[in-house]
mmCIF file of C-alpha atoms in Angstrom:
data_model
loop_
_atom_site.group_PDB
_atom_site.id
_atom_site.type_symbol
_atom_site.label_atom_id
_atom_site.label_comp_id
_atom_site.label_asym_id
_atom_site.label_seq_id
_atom_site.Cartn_x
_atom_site.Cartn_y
_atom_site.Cartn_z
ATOM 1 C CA UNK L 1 -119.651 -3.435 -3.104
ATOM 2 C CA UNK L 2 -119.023 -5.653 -0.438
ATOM 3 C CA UNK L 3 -114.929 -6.661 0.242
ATOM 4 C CA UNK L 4 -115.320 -10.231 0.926
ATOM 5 C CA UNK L 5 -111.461 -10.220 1.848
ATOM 6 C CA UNK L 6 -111.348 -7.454 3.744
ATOM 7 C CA UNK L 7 -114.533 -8.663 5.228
ATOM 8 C CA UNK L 8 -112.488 -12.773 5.992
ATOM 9 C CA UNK L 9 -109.845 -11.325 7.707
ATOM 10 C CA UNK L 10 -111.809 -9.076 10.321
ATOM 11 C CA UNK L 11 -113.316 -12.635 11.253
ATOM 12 C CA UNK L 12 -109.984 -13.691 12.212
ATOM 13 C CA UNK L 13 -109.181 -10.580 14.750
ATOM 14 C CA UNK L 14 -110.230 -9.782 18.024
ATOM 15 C CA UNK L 15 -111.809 -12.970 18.818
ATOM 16 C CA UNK L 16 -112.474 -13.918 22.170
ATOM 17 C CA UNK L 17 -111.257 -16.854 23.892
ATOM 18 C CA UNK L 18 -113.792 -19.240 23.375
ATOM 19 C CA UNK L 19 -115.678 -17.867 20.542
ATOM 20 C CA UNK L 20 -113.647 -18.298 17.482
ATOM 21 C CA UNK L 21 -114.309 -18.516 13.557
ATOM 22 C CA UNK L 22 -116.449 -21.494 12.872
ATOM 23 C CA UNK L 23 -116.256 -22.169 9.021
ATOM 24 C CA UNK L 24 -117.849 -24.939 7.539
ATOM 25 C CA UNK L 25 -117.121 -26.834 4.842
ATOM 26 C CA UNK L 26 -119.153 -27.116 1.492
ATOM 27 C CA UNK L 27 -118.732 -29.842 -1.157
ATOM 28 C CA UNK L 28 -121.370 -28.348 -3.479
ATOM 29 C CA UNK L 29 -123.265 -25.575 -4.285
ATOM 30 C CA UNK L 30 -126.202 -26.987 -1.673
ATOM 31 C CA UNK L 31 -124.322 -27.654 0.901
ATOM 32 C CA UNK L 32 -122.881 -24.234 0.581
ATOM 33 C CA UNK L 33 -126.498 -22.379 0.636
ATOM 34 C CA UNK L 34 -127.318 -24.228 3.783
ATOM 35 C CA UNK L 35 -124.816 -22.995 5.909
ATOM 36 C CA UNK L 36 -125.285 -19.870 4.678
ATOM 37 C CA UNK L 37 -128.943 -19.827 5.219
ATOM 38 C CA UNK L 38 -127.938 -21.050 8.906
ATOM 39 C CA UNK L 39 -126.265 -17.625 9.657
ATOM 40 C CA UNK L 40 -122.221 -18.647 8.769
ATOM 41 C CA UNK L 41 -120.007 -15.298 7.752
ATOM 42 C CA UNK L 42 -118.103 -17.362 5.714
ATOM 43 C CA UNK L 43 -117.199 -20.654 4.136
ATOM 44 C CA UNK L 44 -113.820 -23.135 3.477
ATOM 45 C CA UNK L 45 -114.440 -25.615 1.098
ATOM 46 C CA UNK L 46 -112.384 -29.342 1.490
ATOM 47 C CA UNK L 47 -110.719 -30.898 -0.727
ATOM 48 C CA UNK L 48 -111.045 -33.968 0.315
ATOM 49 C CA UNK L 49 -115.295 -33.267 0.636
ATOM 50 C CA UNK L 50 -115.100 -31.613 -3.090
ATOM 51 C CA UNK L 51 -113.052 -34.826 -4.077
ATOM 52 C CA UNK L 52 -115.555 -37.057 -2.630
ATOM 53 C CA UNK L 53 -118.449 -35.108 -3.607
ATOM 54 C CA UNK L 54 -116.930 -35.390 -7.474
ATOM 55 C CA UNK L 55 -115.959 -38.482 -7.445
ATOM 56 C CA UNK L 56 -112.420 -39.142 -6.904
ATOM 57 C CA UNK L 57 -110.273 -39.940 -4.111
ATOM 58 C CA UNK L 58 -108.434 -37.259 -1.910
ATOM 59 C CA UNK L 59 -105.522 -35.410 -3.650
ATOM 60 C CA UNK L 60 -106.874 -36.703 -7.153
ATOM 61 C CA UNK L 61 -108.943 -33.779 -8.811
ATOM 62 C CA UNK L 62 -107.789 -32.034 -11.652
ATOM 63 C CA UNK L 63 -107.037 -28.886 -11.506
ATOM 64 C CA UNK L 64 -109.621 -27.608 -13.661
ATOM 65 C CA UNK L 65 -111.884 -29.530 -11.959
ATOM 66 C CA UNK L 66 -111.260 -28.089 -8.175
ATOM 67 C CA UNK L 67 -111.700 -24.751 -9.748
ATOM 68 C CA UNK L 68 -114.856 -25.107 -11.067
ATOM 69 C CA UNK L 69 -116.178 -26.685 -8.771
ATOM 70 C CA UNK L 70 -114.935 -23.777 -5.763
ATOM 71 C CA UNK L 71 -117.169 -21.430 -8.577
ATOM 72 C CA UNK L 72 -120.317 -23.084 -8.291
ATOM 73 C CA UNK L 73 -119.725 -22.557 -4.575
ATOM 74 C CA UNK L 74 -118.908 -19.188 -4.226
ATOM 75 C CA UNK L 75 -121.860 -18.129 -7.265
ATOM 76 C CA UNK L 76 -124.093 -19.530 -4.837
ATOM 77 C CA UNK L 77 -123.769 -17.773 -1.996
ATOM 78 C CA UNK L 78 -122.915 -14.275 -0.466
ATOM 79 C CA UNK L 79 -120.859 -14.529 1.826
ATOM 80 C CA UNK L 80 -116.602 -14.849 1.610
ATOM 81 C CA UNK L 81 -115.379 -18.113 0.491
ATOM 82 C CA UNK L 82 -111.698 -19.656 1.038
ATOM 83 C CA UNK L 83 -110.934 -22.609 -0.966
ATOM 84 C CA UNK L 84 -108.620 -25.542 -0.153
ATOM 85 C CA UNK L 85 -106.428 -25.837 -3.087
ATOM 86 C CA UNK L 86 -103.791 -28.620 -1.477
ATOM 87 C CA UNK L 87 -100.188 -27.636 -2.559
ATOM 88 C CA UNK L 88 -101.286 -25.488 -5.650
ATOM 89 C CA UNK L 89 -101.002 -28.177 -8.704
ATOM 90 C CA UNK L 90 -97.779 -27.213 -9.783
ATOM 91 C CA UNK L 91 -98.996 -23.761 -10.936
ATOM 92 C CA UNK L 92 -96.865 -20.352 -11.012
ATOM 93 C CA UNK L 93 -97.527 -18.415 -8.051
ATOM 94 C CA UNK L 94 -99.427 -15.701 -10.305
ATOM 95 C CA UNK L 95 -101.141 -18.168 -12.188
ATOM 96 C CA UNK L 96 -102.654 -19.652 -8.714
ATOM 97 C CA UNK L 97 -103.691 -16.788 -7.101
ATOM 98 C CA UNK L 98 -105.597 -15.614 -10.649
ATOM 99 C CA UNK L 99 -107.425 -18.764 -11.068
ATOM 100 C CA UNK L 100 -108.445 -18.996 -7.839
ATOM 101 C CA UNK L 101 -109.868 -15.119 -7.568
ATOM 102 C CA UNK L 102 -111.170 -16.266 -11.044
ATOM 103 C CA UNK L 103 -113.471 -19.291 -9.127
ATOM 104 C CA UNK L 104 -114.640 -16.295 -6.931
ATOM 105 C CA UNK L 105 -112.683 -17.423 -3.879
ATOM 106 C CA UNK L 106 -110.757 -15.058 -1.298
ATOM 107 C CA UNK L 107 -108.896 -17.400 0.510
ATOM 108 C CA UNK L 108 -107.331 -20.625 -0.085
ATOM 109 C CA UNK L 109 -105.391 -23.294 2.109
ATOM 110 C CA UNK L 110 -101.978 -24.294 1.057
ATOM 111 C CA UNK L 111 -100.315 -27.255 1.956
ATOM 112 C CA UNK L 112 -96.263 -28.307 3.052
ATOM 113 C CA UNK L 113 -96.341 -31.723 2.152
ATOM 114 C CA UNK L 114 -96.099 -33.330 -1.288
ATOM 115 C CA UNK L 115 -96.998 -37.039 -2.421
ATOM 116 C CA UNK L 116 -97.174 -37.642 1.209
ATOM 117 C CA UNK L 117 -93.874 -35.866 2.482
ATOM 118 C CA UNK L 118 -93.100 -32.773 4.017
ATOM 119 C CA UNK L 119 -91.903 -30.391 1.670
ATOM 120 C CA UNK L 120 -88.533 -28.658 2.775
ATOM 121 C CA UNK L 121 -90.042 -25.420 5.264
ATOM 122 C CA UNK L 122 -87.630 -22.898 3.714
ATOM 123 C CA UNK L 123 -88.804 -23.760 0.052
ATOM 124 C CA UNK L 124 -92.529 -23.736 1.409
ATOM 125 C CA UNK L 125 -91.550 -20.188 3.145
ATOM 126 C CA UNK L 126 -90.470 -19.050 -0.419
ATOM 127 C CA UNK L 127 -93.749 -20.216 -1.865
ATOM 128 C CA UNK L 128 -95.862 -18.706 0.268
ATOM 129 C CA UNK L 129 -93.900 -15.391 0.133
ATOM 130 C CA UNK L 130 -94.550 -15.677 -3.895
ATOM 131 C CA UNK L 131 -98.048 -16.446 -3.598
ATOM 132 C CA UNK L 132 -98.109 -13.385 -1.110
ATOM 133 C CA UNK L 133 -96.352 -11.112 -3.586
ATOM 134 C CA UNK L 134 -98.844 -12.093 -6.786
ATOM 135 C CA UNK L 135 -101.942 -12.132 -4.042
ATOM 136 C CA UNK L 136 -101.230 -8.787 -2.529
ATOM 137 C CA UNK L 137 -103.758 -7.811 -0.131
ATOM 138 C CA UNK L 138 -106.460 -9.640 -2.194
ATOM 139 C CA UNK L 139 -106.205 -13.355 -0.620
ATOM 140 C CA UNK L 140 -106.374 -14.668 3.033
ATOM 141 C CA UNK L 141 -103.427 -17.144 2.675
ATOM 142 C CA UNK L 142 -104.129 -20.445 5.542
ATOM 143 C CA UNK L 143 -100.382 -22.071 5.562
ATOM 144 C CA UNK L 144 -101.230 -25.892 6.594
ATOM 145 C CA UNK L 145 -98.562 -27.291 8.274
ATOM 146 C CA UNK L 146 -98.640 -31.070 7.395
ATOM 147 C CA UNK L 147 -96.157 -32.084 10.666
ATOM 148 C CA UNK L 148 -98.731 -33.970 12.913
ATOM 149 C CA UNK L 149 -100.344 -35.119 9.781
ATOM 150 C CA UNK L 150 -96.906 -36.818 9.014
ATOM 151 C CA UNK L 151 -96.735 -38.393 12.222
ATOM 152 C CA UNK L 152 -94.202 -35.840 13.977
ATOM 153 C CA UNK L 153 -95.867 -35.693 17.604
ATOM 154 C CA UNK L 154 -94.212 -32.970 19.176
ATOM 155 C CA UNK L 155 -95.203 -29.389 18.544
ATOM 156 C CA UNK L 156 -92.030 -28.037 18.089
ATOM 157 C CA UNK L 157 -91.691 -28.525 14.098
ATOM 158 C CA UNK L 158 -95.235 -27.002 14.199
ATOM 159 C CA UNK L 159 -94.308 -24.262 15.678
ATOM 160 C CA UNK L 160 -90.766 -23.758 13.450
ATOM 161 C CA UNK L 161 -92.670 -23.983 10.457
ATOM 162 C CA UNK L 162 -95.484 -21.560 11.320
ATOM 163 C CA UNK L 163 -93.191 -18.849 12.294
ATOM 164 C CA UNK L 164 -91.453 -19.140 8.685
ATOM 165 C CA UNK L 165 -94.522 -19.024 6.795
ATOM 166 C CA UNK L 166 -95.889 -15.843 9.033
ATOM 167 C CA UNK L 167 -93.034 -14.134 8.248
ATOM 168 C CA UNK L 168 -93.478 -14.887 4.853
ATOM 169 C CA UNK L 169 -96.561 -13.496 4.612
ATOM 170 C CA UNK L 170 -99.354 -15.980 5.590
ATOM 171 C CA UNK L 171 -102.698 -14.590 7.327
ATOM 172 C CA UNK L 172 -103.201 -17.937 9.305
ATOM 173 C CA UNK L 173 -101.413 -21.407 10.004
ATOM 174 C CA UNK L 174 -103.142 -24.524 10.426
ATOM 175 C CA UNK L 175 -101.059 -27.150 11.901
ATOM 176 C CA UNK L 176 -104.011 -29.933 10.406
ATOM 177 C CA UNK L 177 -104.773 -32.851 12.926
ATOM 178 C CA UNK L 178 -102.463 -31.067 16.095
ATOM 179 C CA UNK L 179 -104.037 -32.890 18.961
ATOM 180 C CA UNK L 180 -106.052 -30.541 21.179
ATOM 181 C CA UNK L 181 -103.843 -30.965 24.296
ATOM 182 C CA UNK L 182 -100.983 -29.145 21.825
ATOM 183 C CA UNK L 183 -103.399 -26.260 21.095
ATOM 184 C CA UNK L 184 -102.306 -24.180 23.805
ATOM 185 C CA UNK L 185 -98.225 -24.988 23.406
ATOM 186 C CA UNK L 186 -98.786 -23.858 19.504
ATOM 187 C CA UNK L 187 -100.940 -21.088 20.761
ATOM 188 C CA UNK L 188 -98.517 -19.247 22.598
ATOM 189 C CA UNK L 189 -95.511 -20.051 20.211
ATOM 190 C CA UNK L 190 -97.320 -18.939 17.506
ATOM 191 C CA UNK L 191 -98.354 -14.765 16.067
ATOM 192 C CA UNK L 192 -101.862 -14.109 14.576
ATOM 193 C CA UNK L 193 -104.738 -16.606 13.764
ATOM 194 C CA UNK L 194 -104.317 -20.672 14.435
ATOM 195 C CA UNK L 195 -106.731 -22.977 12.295
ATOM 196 C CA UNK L 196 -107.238 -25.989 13.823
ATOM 197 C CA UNK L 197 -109.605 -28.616 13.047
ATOM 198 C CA UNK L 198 -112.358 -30.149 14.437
ATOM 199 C CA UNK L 199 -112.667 -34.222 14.534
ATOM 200 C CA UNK L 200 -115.259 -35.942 15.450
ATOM 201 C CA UNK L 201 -114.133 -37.436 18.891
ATOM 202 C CA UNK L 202 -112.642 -34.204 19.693
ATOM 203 C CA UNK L 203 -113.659 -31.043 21.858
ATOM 204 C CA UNK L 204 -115.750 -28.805 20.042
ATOM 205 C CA UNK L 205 -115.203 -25.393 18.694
ATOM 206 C CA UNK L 206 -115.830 -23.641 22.364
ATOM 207 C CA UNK L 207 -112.990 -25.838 24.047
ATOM 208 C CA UNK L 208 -110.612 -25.475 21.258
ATOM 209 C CA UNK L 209 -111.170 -22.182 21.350
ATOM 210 C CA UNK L 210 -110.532 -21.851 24.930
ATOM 211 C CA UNK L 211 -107.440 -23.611 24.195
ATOM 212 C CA UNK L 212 -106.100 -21.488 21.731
ATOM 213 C CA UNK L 213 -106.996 -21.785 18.538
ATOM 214 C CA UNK L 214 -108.841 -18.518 16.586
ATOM 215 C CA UNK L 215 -110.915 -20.349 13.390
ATOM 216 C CA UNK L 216 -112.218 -23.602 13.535
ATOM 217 C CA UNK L 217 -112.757 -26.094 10.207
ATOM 218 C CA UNK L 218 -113.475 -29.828 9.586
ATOM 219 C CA UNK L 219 -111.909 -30.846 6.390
ATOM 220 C CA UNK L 220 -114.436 -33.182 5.079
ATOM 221 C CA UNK L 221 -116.141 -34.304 8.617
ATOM 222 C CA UNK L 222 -119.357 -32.555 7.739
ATOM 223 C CA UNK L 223 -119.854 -34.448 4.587
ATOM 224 C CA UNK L 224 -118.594 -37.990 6.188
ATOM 225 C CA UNK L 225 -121.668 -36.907 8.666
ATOM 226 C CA UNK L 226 -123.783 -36.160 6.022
ATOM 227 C CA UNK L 227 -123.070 -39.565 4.227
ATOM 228 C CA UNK L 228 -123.875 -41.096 7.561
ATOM 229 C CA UNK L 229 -127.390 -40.052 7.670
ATOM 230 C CA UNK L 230 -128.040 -40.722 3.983
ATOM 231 C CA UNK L 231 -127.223 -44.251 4.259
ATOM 232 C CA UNK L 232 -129.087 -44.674 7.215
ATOM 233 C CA UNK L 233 -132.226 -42.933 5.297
ATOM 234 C CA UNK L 234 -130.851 -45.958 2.641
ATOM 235 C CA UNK L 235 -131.292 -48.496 4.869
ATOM 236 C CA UNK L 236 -134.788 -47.464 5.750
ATOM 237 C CA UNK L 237 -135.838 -47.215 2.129
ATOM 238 C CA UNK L 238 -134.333 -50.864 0.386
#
């Protein structure tokens, strides 16, 4: 039987500079298929693109719903799946990690901001080292850092933060929305993988790469793109 963790955090080792992890992101079971079918070794669902794809706005699906949803994504396909479940919904470290190895998932992105303000970085450091503790070896743990996504410019914070939640056990830190010209500054002041996202007006995965950063994601950018070309099929059709 395959070890889809084991399996997601080889992905994230040994990489070389300019060739790092390229997950997409699903929002539904065919989304999820296609990339597959297009050769990806694994897959990180959005939140945001679930939330769209379901119907509500960012930050606004229940619970229950999140999870199910991350199920029909990970029953569809074969290959590992980490899920972005924002800052956990409130739920007991245990309770978190079972429901989401429950949906089938072996990784999951955790966020340090709440209601739109970073959380304190000690507290989040205590979180993740919970999370770690229920999760054992059986979840890739991403530790978003929500400083540049605040509006704090400098990578400095970044940098504080990551270091406390790699001690406390995360496999990965994603600084979300850290301009590429800080890639290299967080590279070098931070240990193991750095997520960093891909926007659309950006350098692609290759130059980030080069820059520093091991895994590349794009939050809901593939589905945006995807809406993009539906409406302009739309537009053809009325």
């Amino acid at each position: 039987m395959v070890n889809h963790v084991e399996t997601l955090r080889a992905l994230h080792h040994g990489r070389a500079p300019g060739d790092p992890l390229v997950l997409p992101g699903p929002w539904d079971a065919a989304s999820a298929r296609t990339f597959e079918a297009a050769g990806s070794p694994a897959l990180a669902t959005p939140s945001a693109g679930i939330a769209l794809s379901l119907g509500y706005e960012d930050g606004q699906v229940p619970p229950d719903e999140m999870f199910a949803a991350v199920a029909r994504i990970t029953r569809s396909v074969s290959v590992p799946v980490t899920a972005d479940i924002e800052a956990g919904y409130g739920l007991p470290p245990a309770e978190l990690v079972e429901r989401l190895l429950e949906a089938g998932a072996v990784g999951c992105n955790l966020e340090d901001s709440r209601d739109g303000v970073l959380k304190d970085p000690a507290e989040q450091a205590d979180f993740l080292a919970a999370v770690r503790q229920a999760a054992g070896d059986r979840v890739f743990v991403n530790a978003r850092v929500d400083t540049f996504l605040r509006g704090v410019a400098e990578p400095g914070p970044a940098i504080e933060r990551a270091r406390l939640y790699v001690a406390a056990g995360a496999d990965c830190v994603y600084p979300i929305l850290a301009p590429a010209e800080v890639v290299p500054a967080l590279r070098a002041g931070i240990e193991g993988p750095l997520n960093v996202v891909a926007l659309p007006d950006g350098p692609g995965p290759r130059e980030l790469g080069e820059r520093g950063a091991t895994r590349i994601t794009f939050g809901p950018g593939l589905l945006h793109r995807t809406m993009a070309a539906l409406q302009a099929m739309a537009k053809e059709l009325v």
